[in-house]
Coordinates of C-alpha atoms in Angstrom, one line a residue:
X713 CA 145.6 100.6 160.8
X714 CA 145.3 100.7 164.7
X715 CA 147.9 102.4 166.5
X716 CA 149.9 100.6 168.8
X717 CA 147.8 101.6 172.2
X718 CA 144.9 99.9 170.5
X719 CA 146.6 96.8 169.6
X720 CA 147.9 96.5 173.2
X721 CA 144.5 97.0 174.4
X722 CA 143.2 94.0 172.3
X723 CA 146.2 91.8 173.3
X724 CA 144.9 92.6 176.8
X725 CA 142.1 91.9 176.5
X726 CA 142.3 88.8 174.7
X727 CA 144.2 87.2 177.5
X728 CA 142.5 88.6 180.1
X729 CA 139.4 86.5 178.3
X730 CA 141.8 83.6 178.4
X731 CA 142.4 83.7 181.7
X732 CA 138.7 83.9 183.0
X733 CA 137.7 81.0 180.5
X734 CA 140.5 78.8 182.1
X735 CA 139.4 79.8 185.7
X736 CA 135.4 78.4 184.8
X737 CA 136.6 75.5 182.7
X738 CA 139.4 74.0 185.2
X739 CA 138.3 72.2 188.4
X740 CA 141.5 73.3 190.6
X741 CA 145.3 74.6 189.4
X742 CA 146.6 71.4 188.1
X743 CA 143.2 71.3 185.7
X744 CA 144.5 74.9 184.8
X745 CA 147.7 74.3 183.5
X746 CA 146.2 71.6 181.3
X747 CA 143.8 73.5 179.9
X748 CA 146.2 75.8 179.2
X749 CA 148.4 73.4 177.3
X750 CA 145.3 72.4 175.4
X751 CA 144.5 75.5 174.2
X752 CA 147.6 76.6 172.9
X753 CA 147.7 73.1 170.9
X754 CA 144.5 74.1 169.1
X755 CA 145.6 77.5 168.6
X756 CA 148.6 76.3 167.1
X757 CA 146.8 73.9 165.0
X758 CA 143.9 76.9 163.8
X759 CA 146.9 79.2 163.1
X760 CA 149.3 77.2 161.4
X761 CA 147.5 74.9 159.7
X762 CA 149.3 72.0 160.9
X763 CA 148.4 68.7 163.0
X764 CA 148.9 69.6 166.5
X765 CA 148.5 66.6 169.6
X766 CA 148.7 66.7 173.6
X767 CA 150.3 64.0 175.5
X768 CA 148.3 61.0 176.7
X769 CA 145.4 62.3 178.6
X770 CA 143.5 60.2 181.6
X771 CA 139.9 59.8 181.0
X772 CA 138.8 62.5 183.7
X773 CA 141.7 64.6 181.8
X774 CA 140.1 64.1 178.5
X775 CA 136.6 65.4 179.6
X776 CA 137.8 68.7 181.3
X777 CA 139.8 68.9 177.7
X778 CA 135.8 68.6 176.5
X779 CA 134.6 71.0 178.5
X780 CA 136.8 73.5 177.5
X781 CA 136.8 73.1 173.7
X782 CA 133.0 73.2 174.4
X783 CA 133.2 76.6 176.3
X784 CA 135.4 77.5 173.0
X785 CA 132.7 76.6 170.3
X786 CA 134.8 73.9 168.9
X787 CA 132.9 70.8 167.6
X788 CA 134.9 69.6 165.0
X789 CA 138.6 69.6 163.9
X790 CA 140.0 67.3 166.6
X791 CA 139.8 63.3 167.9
X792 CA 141.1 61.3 170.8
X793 CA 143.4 58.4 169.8
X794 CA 145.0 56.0 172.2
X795 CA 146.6 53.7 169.6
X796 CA 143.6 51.6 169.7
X797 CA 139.7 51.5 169.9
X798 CA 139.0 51.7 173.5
X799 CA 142.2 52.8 174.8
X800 CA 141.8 54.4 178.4
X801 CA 144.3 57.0 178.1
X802 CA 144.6 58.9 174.3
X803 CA 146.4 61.8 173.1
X804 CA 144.2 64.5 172.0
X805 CA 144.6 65.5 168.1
X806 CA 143.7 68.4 166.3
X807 CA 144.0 68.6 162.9
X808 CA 143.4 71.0 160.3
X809 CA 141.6 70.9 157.2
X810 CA 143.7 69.1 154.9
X811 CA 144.0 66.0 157.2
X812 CA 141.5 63.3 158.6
X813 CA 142.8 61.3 160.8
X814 CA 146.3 61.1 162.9
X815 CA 149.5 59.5 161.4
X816 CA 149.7 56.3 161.7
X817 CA 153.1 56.5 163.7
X818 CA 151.3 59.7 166.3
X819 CA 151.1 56.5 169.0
X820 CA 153.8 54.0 169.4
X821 CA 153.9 50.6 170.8
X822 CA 156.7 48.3 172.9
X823 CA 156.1 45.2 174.0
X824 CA 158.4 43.6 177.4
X825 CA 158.8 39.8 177.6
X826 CA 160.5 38.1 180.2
X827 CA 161.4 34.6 181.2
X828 CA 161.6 32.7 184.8
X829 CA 157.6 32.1 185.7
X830 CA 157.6 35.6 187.7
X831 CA 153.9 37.4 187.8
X832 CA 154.5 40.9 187.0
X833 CA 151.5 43.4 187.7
X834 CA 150.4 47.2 185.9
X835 CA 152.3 48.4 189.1
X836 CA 155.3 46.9 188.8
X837 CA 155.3 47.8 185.4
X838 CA 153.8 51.5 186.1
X839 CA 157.0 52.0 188.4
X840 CA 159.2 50.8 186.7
X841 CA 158.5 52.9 183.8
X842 CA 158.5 56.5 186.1
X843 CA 161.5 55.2 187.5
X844 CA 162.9 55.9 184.5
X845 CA 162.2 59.5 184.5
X846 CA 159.2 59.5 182.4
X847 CA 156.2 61.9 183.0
X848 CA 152.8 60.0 183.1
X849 CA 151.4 62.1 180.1
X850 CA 154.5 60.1 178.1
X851 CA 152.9 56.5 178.7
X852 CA 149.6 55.6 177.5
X853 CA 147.7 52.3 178.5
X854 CA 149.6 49.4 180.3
X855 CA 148.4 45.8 178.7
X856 CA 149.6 43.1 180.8
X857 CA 149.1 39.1 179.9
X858 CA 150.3 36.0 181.7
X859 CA 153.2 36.3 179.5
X860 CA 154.3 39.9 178.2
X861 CA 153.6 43.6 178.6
X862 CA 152.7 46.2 176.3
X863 CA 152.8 49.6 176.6
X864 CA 151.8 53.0 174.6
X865 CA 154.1 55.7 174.3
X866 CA 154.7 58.9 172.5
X867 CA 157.1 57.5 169.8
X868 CA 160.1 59.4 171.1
X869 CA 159.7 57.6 174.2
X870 CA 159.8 54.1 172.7
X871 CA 163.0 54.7 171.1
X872 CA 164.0 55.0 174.4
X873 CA 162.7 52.3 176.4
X874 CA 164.0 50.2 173.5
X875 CA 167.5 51.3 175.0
X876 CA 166.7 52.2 178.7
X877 CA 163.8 49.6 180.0
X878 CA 165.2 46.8 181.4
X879 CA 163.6 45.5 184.0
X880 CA 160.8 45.9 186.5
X881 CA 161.9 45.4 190.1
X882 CA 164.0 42.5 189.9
X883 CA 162.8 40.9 187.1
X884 CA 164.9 41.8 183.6
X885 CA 162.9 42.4 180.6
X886 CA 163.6 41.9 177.1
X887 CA 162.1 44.5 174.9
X888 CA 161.5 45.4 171.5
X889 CA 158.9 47.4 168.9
X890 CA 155.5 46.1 168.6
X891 CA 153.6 47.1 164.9
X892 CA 150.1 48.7 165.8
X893 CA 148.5 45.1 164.4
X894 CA 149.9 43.1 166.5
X895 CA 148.6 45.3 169.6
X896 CA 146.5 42.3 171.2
X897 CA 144.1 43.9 174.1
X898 CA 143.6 41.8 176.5
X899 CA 139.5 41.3 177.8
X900 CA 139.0 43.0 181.1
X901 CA 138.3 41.1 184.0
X902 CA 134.3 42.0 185.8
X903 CA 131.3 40.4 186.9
X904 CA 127.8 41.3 186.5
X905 CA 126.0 42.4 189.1
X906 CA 121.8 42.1 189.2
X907 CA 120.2 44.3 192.0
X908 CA 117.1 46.8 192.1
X909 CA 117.4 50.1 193.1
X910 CA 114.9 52.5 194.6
X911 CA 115.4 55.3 191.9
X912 CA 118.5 55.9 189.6
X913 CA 120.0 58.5 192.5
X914 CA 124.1 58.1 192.4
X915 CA 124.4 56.7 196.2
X916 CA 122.0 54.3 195.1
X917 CA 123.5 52.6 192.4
X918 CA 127.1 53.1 193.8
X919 CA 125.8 51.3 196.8
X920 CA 124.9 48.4 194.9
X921 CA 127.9 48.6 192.2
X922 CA 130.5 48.1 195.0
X923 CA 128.4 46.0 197.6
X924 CA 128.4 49.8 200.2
X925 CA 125.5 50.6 202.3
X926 CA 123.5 53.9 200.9
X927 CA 125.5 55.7 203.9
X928 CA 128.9 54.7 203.1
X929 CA 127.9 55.2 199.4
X930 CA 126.2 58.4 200.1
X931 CA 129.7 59.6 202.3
X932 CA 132.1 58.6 199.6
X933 CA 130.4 60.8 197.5
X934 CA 130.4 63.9 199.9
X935 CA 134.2 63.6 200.1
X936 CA 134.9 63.8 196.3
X937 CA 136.0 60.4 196.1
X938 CA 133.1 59.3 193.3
X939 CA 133.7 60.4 189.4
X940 CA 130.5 59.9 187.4
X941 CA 131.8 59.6 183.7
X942 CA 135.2 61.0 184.9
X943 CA 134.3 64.4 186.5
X944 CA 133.6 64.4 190.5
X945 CA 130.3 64.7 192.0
X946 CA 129.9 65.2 195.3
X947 CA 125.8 65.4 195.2
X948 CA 124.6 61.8 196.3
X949 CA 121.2 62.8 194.9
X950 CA 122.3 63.2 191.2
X951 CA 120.3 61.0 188.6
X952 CA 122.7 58.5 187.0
X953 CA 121.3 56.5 183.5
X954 CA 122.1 53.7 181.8
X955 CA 125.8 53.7 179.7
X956 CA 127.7 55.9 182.6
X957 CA 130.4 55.1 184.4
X958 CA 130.8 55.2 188.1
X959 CA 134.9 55.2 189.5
X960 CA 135.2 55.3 193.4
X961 CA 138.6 56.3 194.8
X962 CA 139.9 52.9 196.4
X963 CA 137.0 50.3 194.7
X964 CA 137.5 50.6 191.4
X965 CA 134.8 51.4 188.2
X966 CA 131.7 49.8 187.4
X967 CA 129.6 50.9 184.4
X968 CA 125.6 50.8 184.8
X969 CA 125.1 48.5 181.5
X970 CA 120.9 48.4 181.7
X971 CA 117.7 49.9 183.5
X972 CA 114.7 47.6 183.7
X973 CA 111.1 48.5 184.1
X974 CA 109.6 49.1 187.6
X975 CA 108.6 46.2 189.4
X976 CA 105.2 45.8 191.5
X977 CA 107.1 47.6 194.3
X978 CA 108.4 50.2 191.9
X979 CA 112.2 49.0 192.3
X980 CA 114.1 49.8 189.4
X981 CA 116.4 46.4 187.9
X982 CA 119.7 47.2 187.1
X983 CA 122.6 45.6 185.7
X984 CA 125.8 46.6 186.7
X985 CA 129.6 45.7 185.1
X986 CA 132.0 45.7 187.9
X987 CA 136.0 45.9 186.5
X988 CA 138.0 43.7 188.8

């Protein structure tokens, strides 16, 4: 059996391994913490054998959350669930052997009507909800029609906006549970863009996604405000490729949805999906 020094040593040296695996994987000391969180969930999940979950996770969370189970060797044994296909924001499940998928109850629904003709917005909505108290990773996407709201929530926090929520700014709201199948999503406003690009460098096709000159475009990216598929770039020269997504602090996300073949003057065609 090893004596105590040893075992110290090994607990040492396991979480001084920890630590330098967080300080690669996370971005800054917010990432960190995260990370941190994550881990522990699939360590609770590998050692006791039983379905762990994060909060909801934004998409640039959910890739460093990749990135680290990467760095880990884990490939399998987990899955990102939003309470529907496509959600934005999803709560990041591991599970253990004995179980496939999440329980059907692991993401919760509420639905707010309200009556008088007033347009209501995701921000009013959005603040509304923190008002409350709530931490973001409690609240999941924000669907907003002409004529309701729906929100997903960890399930102990729809119990309570079912008692709490009742109203955004000035405008009282009537709320009550919403069964996953009658979730409706709502189609997401864009426009399609056709342009031709010079080469598939970021600048360039973040330039023509958002209407910018190649400077602006180019300086945008110096300053950390462009994500390519959720993680920052700040290299105006990296090679983007059909299927990513381009966010731009301030403009919004466009996705890059097709590359065509080189024209006589060797422009590339693109097709681009800008979210309004």
């Amino acid at each position: 059996a090893p004596t105590p020094s040893c075992t110290a040593r090994r607990i040492w040296e396991a979480a001084m391994d920890r630590r330098e695996l967080l300080d690669r994987a996370a971005r800054d000391e917010d990432e960190r913490l995260l990370l941190g969180r994550v881990w522990d969930k699939w360590e609770q999940c590998r050692l006791r054998s039983i379905p762990t979950a994060t909060d909801f996770l934004s998409p640039q969370e959910q890739t460093a959350a990749q990135r680290l189970l990467g760095a880990l060797g884990v490939h399998d044994g987990y899955v990102f669930f939003g309470g529907y296909d496509g959600a934005e924001r999803q709560r990041l499940f591991f599970l253990p052997d004995w179980a496939e998928t999440p329980d059907a109850d692991a993401v919760a629904a509420v639905t707010a009507t309200w009556y008088g003709g007033e347009s209501l917005t995701h921000r009013d909505f959005l603040g509304s909800l923190m008002g409350l108290g709530l931490t973001r990773g409690t609240i999941g996407d924000i669907l907003v029609t002409d004529s309701r709201c729906q929100v997903l929530t960890l399930p102990k926090t729809a119990e309570f906006l079912l008692s709490a929520w009742e109203s955004a700014g000035r405008v009282r709201l009537k709320t009550a549970p919403l069964p996953p199948e009658e979730l409706e999503i709502p189609a997401q406003a864009c426009r399609e863009l056709r342009d031709t690009v010079s080469s598939l460098r970021l600048d360039n096709v973040l330039a023509a996604g958002f209407s910018l000159s190649r400077g602006r475009a180019a300086e945008a990216v110096e300053k950390g405000a462009v994500q390519v598929n959720w993680t920052v770039c700040q290299k105006p020269d990296k090679p983007v490729a059909a299927g990513d997504t381009i966010t731009c602090r301030g403009l919004g996300k466009c996705v890059l949805d097709s590359v065509g073949s080189p024209t006589k003057k060797g422009r590339l065609p693109v097709v681009i999906r800008r979210f309004v």
